[in-house]
Each structure stands twice: as structure tokens, then as C-alpha cells.
Short mmCIF file of C-alpha atoms in Angstrom, two decimals:
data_model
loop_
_atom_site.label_atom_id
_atom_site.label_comp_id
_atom_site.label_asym_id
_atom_site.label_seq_id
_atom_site.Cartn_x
_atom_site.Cartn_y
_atom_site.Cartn_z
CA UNK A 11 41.53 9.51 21.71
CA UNK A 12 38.44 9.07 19.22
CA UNK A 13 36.93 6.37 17.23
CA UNK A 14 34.58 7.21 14.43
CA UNK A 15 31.59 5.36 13.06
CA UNK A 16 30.62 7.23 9.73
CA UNK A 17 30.07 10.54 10.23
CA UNK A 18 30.21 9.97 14.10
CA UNK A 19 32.95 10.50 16.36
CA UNK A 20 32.89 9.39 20.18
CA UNK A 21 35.79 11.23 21.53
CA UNK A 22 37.09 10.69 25.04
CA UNK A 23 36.96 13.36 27.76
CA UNK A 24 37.40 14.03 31.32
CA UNK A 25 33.76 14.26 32.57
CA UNK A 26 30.48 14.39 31.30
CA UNK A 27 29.12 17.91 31.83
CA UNK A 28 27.25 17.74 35.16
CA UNK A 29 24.00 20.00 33.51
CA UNK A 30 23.51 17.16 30.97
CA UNK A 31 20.31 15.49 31.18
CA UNK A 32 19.73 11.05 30.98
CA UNK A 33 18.03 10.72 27.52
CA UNK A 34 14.95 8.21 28.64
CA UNK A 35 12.51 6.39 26.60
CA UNK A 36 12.47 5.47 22.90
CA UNK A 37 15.47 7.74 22.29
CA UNK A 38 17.84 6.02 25.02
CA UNK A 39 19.88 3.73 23.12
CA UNK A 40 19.78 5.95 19.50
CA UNK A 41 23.55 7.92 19.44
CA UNK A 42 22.04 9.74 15.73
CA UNK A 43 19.94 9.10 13.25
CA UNK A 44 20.45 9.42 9.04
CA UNK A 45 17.90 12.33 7.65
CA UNK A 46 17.17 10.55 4.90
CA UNK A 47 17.55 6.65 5.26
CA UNK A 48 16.16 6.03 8.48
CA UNK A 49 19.96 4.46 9.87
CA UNK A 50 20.91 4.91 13.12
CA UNK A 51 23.98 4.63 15.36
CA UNK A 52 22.58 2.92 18.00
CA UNK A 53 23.68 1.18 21.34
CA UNK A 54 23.02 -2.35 21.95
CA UNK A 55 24.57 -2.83 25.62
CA UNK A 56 21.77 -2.79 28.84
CA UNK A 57 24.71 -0.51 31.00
CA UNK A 58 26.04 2.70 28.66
CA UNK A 59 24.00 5.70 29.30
CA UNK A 60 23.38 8.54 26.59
CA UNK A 61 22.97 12.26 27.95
CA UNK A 62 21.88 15.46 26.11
CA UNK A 63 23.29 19.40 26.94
CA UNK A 64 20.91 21.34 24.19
CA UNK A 65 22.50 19.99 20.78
CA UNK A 66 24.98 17.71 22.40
CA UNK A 67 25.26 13.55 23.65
CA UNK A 68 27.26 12.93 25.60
CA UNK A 69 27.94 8.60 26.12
CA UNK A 70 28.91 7.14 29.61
CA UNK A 71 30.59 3.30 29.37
CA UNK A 72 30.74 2.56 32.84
CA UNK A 73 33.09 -0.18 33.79
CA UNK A 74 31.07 -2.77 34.19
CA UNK A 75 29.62 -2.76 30.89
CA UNK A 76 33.37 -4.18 29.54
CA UNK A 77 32.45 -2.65 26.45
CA UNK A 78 29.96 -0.77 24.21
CA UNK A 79 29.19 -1.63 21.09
CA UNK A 80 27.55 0.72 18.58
CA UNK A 81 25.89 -0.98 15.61
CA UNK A 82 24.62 0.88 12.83
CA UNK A 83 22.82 -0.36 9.17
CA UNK A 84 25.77 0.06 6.76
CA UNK A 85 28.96 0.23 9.14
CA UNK A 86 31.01 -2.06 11.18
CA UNK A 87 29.95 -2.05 14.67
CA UNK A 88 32.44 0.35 16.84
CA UNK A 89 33.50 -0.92 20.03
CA UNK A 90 33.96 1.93 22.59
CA UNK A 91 35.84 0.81 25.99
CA UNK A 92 34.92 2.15 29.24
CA UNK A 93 34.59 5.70 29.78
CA UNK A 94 33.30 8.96 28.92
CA UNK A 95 32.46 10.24 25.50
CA UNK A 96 31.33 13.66 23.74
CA UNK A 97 29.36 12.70 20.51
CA UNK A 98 29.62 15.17 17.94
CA UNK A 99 29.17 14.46 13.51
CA UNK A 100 32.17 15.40 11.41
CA UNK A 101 31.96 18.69 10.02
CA UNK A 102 31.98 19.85 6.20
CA UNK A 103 31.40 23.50 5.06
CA UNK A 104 29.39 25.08 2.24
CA UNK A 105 31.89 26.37 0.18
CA UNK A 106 30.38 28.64 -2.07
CA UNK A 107 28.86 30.63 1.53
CA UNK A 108 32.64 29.92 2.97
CA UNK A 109 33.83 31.79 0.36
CA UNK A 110 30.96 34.83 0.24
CA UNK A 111 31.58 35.24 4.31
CA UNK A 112 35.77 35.18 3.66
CA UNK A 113 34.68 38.09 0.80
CA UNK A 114 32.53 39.85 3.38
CA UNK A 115 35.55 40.42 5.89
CA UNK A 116 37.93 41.19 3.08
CA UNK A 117 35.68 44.01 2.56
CA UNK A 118 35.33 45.11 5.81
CA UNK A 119 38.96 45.10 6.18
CA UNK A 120 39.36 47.20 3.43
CA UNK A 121 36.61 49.73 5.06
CA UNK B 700 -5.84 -31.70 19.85
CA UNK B 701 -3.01 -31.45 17.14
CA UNK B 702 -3.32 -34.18 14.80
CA UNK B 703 -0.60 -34.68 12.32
CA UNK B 704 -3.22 -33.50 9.76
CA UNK B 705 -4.05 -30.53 11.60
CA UNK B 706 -0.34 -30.03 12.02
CA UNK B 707 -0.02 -30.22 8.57
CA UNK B 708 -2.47 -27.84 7.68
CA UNK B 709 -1.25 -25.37 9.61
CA UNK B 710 2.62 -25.40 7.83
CA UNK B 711 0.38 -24.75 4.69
CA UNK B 712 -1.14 -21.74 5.71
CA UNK B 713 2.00 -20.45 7.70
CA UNK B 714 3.71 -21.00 4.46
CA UNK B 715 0.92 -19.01 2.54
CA UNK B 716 0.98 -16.33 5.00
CA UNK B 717 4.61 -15.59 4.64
CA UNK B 718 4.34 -16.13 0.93
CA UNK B 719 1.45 -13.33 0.69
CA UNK B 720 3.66 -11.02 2.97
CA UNK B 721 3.29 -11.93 6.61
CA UNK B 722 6.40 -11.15 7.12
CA UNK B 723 7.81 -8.76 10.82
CA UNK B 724 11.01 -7.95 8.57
CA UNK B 725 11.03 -3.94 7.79
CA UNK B 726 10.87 -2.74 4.26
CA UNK B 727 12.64 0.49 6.43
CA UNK B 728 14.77 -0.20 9.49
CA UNK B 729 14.37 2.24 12.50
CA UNK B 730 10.58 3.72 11.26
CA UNK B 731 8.77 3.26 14.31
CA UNK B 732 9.26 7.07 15.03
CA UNK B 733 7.47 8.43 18.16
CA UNK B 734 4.62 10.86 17.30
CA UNK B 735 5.87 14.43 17.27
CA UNK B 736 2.68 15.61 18.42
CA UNK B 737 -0.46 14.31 19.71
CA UNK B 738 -3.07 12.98 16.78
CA UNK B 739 -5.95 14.71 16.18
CA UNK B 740 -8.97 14.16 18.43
CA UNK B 741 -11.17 13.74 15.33
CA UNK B 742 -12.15 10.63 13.10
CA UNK B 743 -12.09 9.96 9.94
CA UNK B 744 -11.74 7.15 7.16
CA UNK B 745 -9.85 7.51 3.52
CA UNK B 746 -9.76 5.22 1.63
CA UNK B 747 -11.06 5.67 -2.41
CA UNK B 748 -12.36 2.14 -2.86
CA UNK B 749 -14.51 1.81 0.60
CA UNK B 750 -15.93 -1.31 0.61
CA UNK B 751 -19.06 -1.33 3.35
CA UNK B 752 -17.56 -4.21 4.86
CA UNK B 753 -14.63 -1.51 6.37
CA UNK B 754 -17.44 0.71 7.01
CA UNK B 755 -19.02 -1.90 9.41
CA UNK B 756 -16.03 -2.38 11.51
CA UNK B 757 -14.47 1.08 11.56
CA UNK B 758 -18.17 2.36 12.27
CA UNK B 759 -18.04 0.96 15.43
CA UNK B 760 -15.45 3.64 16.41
CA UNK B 761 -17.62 6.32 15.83
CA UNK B 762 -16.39 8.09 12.91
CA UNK B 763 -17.70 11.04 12.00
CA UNK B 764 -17.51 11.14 8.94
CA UNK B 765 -15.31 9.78 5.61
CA UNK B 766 -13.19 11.35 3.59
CA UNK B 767 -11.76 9.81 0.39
CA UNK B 768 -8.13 9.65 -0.56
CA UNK B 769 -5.94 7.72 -2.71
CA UNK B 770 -2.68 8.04 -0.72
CA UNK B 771 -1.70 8.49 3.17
CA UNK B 772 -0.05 11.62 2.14
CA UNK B 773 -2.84 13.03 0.37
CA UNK B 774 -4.81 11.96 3.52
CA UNK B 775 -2.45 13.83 5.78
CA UNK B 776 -2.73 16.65 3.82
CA UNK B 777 -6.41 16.78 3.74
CA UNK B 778 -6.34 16.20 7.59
CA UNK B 779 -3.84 18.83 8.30
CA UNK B 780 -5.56 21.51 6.10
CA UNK B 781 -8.35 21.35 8.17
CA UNK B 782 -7.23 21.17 12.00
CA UNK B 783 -3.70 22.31 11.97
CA UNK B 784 -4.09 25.50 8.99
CA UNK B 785 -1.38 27.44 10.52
CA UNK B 786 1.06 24.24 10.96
CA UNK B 787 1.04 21.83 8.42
CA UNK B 788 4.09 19.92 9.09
CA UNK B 789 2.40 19.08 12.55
CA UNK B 790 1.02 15.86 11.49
CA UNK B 791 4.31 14.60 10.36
CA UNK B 792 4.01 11.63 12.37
CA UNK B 793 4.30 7.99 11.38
CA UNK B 794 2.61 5.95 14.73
CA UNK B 795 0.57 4.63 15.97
CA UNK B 796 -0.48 2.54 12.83
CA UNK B 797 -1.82 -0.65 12.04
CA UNK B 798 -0.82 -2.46 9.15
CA UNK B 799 -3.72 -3.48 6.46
CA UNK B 800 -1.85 -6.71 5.91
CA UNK B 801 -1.42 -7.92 9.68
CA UNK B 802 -5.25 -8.34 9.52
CA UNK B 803 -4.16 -11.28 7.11
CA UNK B 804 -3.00 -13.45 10.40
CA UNK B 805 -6.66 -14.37 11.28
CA UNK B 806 -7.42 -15.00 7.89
CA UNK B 807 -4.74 -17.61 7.47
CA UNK B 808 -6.11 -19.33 11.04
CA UNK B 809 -9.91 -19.06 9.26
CA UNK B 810 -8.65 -20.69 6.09
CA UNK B 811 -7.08 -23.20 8.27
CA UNK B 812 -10.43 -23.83 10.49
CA UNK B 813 -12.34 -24.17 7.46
CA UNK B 814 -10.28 -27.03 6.13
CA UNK B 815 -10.66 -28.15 9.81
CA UNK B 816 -14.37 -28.20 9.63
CA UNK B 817 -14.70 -26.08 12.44
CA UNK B 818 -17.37 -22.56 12.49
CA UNK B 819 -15.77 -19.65 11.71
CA UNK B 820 -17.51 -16.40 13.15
CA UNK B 821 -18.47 -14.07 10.26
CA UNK B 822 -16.81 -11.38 11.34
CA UNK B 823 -13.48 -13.27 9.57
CA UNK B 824 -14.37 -12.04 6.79
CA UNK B 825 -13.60 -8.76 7.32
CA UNK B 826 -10.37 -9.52 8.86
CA UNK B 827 -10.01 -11.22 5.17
CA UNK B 828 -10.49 -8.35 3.32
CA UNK B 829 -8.64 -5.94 5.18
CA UNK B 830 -5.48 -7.81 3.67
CA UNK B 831 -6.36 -5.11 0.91
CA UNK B 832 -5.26 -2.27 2.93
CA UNK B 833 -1.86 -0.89 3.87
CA UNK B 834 -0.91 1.01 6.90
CA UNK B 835 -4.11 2.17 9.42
CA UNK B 836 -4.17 5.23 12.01
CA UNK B 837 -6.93 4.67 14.13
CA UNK B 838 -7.37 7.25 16.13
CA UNK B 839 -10.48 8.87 18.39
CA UNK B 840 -12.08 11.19 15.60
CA UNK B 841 -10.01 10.17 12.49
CA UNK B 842 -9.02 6.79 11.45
CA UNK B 843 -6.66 6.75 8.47
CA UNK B 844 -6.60 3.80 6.20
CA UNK B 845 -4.24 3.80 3.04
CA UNK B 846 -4.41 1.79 0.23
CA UNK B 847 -1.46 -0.20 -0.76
CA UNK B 848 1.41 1.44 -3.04
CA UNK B 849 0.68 0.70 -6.79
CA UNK B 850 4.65 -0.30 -6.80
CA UNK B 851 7.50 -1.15 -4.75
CA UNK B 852 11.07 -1.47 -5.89
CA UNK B 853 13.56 -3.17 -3.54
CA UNK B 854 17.25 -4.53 -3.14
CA UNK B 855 18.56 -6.23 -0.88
CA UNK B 856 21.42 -4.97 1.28
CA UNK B 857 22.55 -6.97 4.07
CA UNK B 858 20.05 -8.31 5.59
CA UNK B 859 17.42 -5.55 5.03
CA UNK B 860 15.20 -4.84 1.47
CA UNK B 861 15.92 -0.99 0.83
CA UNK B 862 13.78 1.17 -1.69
CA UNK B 863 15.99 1.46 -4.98
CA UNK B 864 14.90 2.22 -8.44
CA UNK B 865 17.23 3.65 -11.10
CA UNK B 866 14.44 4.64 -13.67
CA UNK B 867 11.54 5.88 -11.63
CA UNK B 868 9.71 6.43 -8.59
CA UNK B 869 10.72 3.22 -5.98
CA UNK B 870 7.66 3.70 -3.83
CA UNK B 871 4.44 5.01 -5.95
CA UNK B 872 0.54 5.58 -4.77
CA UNK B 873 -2.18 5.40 -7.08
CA UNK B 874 -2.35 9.14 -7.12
CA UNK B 875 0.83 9.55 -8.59
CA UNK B 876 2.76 10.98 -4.97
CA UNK B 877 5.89 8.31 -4.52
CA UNK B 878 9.31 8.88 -3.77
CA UNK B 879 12.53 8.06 -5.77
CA UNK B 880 15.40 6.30 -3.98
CA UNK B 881 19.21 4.91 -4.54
CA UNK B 882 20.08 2.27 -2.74
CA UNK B 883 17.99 2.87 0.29
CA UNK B 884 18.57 7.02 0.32
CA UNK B 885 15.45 8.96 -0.03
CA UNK B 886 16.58 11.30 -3.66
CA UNK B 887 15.32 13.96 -5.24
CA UNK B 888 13.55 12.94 -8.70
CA UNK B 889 16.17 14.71 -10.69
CA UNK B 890 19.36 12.70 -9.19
CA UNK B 891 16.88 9.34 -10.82
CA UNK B 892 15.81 10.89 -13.78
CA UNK B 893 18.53 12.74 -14.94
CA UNK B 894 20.85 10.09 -17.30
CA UNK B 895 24.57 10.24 -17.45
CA UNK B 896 25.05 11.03 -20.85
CA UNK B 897 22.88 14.43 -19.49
CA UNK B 898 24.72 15.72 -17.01
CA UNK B 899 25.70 19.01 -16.97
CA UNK B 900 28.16 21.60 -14.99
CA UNK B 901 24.98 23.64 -14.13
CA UNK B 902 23.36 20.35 -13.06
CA UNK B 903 26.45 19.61 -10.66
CA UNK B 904 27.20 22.79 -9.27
CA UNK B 905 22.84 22.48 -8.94
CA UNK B 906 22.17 19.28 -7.50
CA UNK B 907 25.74 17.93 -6.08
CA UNK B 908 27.27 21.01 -4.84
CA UNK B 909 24.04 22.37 -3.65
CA UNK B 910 23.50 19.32 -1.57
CA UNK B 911 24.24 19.01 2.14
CA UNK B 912 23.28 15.34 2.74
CA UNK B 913 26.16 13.02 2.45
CA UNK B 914 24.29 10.06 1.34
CA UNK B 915 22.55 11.70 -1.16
CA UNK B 916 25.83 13.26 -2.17
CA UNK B 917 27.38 9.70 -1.84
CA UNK B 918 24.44 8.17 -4.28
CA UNK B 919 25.19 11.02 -6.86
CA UNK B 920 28.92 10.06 -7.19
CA UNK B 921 27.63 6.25 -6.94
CA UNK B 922 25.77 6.99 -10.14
CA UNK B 923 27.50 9.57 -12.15
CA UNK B 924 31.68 8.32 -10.95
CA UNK B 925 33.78 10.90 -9.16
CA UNK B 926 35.93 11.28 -12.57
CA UNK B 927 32.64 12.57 -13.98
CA UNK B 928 32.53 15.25 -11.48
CA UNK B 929 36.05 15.69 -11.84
CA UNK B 930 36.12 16.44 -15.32
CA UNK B 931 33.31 18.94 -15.33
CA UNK B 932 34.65 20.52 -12.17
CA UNK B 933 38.26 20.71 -13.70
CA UNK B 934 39.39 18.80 -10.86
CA UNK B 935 43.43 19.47 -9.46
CA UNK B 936 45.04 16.88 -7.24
CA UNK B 937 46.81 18.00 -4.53
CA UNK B 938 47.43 15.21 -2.00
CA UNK B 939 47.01 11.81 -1.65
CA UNK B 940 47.37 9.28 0.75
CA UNK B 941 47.02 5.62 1.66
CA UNK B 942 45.67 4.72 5.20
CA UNK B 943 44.64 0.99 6.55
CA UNK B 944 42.44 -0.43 8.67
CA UNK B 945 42.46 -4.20 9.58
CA UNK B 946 39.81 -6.50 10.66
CA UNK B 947 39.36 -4.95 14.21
CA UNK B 948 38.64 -1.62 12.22
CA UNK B 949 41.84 -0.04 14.13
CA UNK B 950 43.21 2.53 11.73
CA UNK B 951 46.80 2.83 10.43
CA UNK B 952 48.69 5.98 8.75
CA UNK B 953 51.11 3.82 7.21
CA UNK B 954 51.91 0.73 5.84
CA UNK B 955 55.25 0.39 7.94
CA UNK B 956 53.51 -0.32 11.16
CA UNK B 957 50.64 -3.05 10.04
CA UNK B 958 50.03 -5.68 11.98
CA UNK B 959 51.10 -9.14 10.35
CA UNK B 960 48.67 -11.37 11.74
CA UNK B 961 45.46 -9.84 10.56
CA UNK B 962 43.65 -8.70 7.02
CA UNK B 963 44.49 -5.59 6.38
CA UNK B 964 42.25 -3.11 3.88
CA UNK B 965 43.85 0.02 2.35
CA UNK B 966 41.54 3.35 2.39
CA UNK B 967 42.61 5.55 -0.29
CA UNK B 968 42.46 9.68 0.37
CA UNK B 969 42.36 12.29 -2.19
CA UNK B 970 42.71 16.24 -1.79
CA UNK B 971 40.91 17.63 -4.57
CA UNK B 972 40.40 21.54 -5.98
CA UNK B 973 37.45 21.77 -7.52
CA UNK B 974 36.42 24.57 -9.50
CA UNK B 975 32.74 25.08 -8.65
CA UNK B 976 32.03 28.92 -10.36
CA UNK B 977 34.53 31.14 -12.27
CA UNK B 978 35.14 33.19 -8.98
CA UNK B 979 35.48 30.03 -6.28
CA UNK B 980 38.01 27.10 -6.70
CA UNK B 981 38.07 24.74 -3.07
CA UNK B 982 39.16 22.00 -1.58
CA UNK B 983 37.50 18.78 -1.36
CA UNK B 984 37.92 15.56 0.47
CA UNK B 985 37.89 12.50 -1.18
CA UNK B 986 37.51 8.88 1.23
CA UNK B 987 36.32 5.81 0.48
CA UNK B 988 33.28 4.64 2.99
CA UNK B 989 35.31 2.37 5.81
CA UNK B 990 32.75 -0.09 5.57
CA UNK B 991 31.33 -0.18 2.48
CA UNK B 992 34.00 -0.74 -0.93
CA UNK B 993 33.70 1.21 -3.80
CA UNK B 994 31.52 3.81 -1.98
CA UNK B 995 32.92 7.00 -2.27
CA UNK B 996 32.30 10.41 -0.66
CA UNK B 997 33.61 13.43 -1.76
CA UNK B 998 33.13 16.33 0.74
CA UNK B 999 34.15 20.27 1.04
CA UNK B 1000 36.76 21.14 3.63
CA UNK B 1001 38.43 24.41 5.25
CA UNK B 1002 39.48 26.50 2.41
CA UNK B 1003 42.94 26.76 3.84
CA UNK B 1004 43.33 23.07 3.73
CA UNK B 1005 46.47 21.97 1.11
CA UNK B 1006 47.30 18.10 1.96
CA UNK B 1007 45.08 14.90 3.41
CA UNK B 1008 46.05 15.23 7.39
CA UNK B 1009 44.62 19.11 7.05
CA UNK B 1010 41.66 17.60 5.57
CA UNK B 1011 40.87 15.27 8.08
CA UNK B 1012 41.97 17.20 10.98
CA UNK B 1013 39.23 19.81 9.84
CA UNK B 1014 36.47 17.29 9.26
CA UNK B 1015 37.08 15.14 12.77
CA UNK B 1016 37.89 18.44 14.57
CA UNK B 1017 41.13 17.02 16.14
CA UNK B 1018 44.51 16.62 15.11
CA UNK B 1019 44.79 12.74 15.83
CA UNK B 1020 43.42 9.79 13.77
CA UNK B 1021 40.64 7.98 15.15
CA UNK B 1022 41.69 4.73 16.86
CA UNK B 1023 39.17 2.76 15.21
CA UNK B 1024 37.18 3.50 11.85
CA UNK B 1025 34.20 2.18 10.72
#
């Protein structure tokens, strides 16, 4: 199960990996920020905790907390029930290198 | 002791100061961005119309010495070409600051003394005449101070002013460096300046196909329409389908299992070939933004995709519909 906020999608899992690190400070309620407008996907509960493994968050909801909610500028807010989430952006592709690479292996096939 | 004069006098000038700008609500939500790096033992002032009256005050810091420039970026750029030559981007930091027109608050309290009949230490004038200034670093060996922007071009979305101008830079300095913006998204100057009865193929497969930032990619289609883009990209439907979402945001794939007791909004999907050089024809995604009507984005998925649900399921990554979308 997912639910998606934009470009963001909190999707459900198992367990939080156990090498991923509390994200403290400024940055502890900020899921992802916009490049270019300064939005952000942000948490506004006191209990939901955001961890980082390199390039991935990770969100935990614990029970207590009822509910998260995740606010951002131009969306909705999201509400995410209690659990565990891995935070990850919707991916696109850049077509015109999607279509050099697919070229690439065609020729090395035909090597 | 509040009087009811003095009570009065002080809704005048509260009024004032919000009039002239007093004002905690950001121009840019979410810009209080924590410094990258540490500033720059050094001091310094910039500022191209120092009056001594700045001098006296920042003085008192112990700069060592002033530099003039007419914008914060030209001051950064000055700053970073001396103590970070093999870095320049390391000064790409936006706090701590002070902001020229905060200094107003103790003018507004002077003003209101004065009328009051009470002394006023002479150092309010400075405070006065700071309301000049615009955003201030001060730091151990420099202290940036910026003058205000020459222009600033707003609208008003929700409950937040976002830069926008449709003819020109939104945000200018009186050196000429600005930044154009749609709508609150930070553009390049040709997606502004370019007009619709302009656009090109070459400027598309340029400046929308080229472009990896959905919201800029959103504010070209906002401005040009997605049948523009269609027609010079020789666009061929291939799917389309209706989903809904009602007012809890949970998200429907058909119209036979909508819930009768609450408002329910249809989100139109389109799979789309575009034709984007004489070699490469590929798929593209067509949505409508969840939360905002009449915003469209239009995005490249897996070549191999042929209806809506392949679409998706390569953009989310899964095969199953988010629960909720916002």
C-alpha cells in the first residue's frame, strides 16, 4: 500500500532498515524539498520520525501519533496511518538518452 | 502608563509599520536554509550608496574594509573570488541574515515616542535609515548589506505571495542580475521571454524536452497549452483514462465503485507518443496535478509503455494505485 503526495510516494514496508540513521535538527520534519520553488513535503506531527540510509528516508508513524499528516505548499495534506514507510520521488526517464543506451545494446548485440 | 492617547498612537504606527512592510509573512516559504558551510572569517560591507551613518554602526564590528556592490549576488561573487578561488559555489548560503527592513520596528516605536514627547536616543536614527536596506550578513570579517531589489512582481497563491512575472524579470537588482519566475517556479529567461506566437519545434525539443524539473516543465505547458506541444510534436493518442479522487483524496480507478456520500473529482490520464527527433518517437504521460485544476504535467515514461496503468506503474514503481492522491 502507498499514498502519494506529488511527486512523493510513502509506501508501506515491513521494517525500517536497522543501518538508517534519525535525521536531527533543521532537517527533521522536511520529507523533500522542490529544487526550484522552495516547497517542501513536510511533517507537522511532534511523534513521526524521519531516517536517512545514503539517498533514502525512510518515515516511522508510531502508534501513538494516530496519524501523520504531511502538508506541503500546493497539495492537499496526505494523511499517513501508523507504520513504516520508504520515501522515494516518482521516476521519469530522459528519453532521448533512453533511447541512445537501448541503441548502444542493440549494437552490442549485434557485435 | 497606557493612556487611551498613547494607545492610540501606537495602532497608528503599528498600522504604518505593516503598511511600509513590517510584515513576518515570507515573500518565499521554506528559505531559512541552513548554511552549507561556515561564513567567512573576514568582514566586509557592500553596499553602492554607503551612507556614513551605516559606516558608524557597522564600524563598530571591526570591518576591515568595504567593498561596493549593487546586488547580494554580485557581493557573493566578489566575496567568493577572493577566499574560496577554487570553490565558488561554497558561499551558496542564504543565513544567517538580517533584514534591512526589520530595523524599521524601532523606528516606528521612535516615531511613536516623539509624538509622546518623550527623548529618543540618537542612535534611532540609524535604526531609521537602515529601513533602506534589504537583507544583512553580518558576520566576523565581512558584513554583507544589500540594497533593496529595484522590482518585485508577486501573486498571490493561497495564502503565500509567489514571484511571477509574464514579461520580465520578477525579482530585479539595480545591476541588472534578477531572476524570472511563473507562478512561484524559479524559470529560465527564455521560458518568460519567448511569446507563443514564437515557439518553435527546436525551441521545444530545446527548452521542454531538455528539461528535467517538473515544475518548470509544468509552467511551460501552463503557458504554451499541451495541444501546442502536441501539434509541434505530432502528438498520437494511445490511451486514456478517467480516475477519481473524492474529498478525502482516496483514489478510484473507476467510476462504478464511487462513494455516494462525498464530492467526487475526476483526474483525466492521457498516453501520448510524441515525436521528439526524426529517429525517436516515446511515450509520454499526461495527468492533471491532484491538487491543483487545470495544471497539467506531461512527463516521459518507459519506452515499452502502450496504455495508462503501464504508465503509472512505471512512474510510482509499483503495480497498485496509491490509496490516497494528493
Amino acid at each position: 500500500m502507498h499514498f502519494q503526495q506529488g511527486d512523493v510516494i510513502f509506501e508501506r514496508i515491513e521494517e525500517i532498515p536497522s543501518e538508517a540513521q534519525q535525521i536531527h535538527g533543521d532537517k527533521s520534519q522536511e520529507v523533500m524539498e522542490g529544487e526550484l520553488t522552495g516547497h517542501r513535503h513536510a511533517l507537522t506531527g511532534m511523534h513521526s520520525v524521519l531516517f536517512q540510509l545514503a539517498m533514502e528516508k525512510f518515515l516511522l508513524v508510531p502508534e501513538k501519533a494516530e496519524k501523520e499528516i504531511v502538508v506541503h505548499e500546493e497539495h492537499r495534506p496526505t494523511e499517513l496511518p501508523p507504520g513504516k514507510y520508504a520515501i522515494r520521488q516518482v521516476q521519469t526517464v530522459d528519453p532521448i538518452q533512453a533511447h541512445k543506451d537501448e541503441e548502444e545494446r542493440k549494437r552490442a548485440v549485434r557485435d | 502608563m497606557i493612556t487611551d492617547v498613547s494607545e492610540a498612537l501606537m495602532t497608528k504606527w503599528r498600522d504604518i509599520g505593516i503598511k511600509e512592510g513590517l510584515t513576518m509573512n515570507p515573500v518565499f516559504p521554506g528559505v531559512d536554509l541552513a548554511p552549507a558551510v561556515t561564513p567567512p572569517e573576514i568582514a566586509a560591507h557592500l553596499r553602492d550608496i554607503l551612507d556614513p551613518v551605516y559606516k558608524d554602526v557597522l564600524q563598530r564590528e571591526t570591518p576591515e574594509e568595504y567593498i561596493l556592490a549593487p546586488s547580494p549576488q554580485a557581493a557573493w561573487d566578489i566575496i567568493a573570488q577572493r577566499e574560496y578561488p577554487e570553490d565558488p559555489k561554497a558561499l551558496e548560503f542564504i543565513w544567517p541574515d538580517l533584514d534591512g527592513h526589520w530595523f524599521s520596528h524601532y523606528y516606528i516605536w521612535v516615531d511613536l515616542y516623539k509624538e509622546l514627547g518623550l527623548d529618543i536616543l540618537k542612535l534611532y536614527d540609524v535604526y531609521a535609515r537602515t529601513r533602506t536596506l534589504d537583507i544583512i550578513y553580518p558576520m566576523t570579517k565581512y558584513c554583507v548589506v544589500s540594497d533593496t531589489p529595484r522590482n518585485i512582481k508577486t501573486i498571490q497563491k493561497g495564502e503565500f505571495k509567489v514571484l511571477h512575472c509574464e514579461d520580465g524579470m520578477a525579482l530585479n537588482y539595480a545591476d541588472g542580475w534578477g531572476l524570472y519566475s511563473l507562478n512561484g517556479v524559479r524559470v529560465p529567461e527564455t521560458v518568460v521571454l519567448t511569446k507563443p506566437e514564437d515557439l518553435t519545434k527546436e525551441w521545444i525539443q530545446k527548452n521542454f524536452l531538455g528539461q528535467v524539473n517538473v515544475d518548470v516543465c509544468r509552467e511551460i505547458i501552463r503557458k504554451f497549452s499541451i495541444e501546442t506541444i502536441y501539434k509541434f510534436l505530432d502528438a498520437e493518442v494511445l490511451d486514456t483514462v478517467e480516475m477519481y479522487i473524492d474529498s478525502d483524496q482516496v483514489l478510484y480507478e473507476s467510476a462504478a465503485s464511487l462513494p455516494k456520500d462525498k464530492e467526487v473529482k475526476m483526474l483525466p490520464y492521457e498516453l501520448v507518443m510524441l515525436r521528439l527527433s526524426k529517429e525517436i518517437v516515446h511515450p509520454y504521460l499526461r495527468m492533471e496535478n491532484a491538487s491543483l485544476p487545470g495544471v497539467y504535467h506531461l512527463e516521459a515514461v518507459g519506452r515499452d509503455c502502450r496504455t495508462v496503468r503501464e504508465a503509472l506503474t512505471f512512474r510510482n514503481g509499483t503495480s497498485e494505485l496509491p490509496k490516497t492522491l494528493s
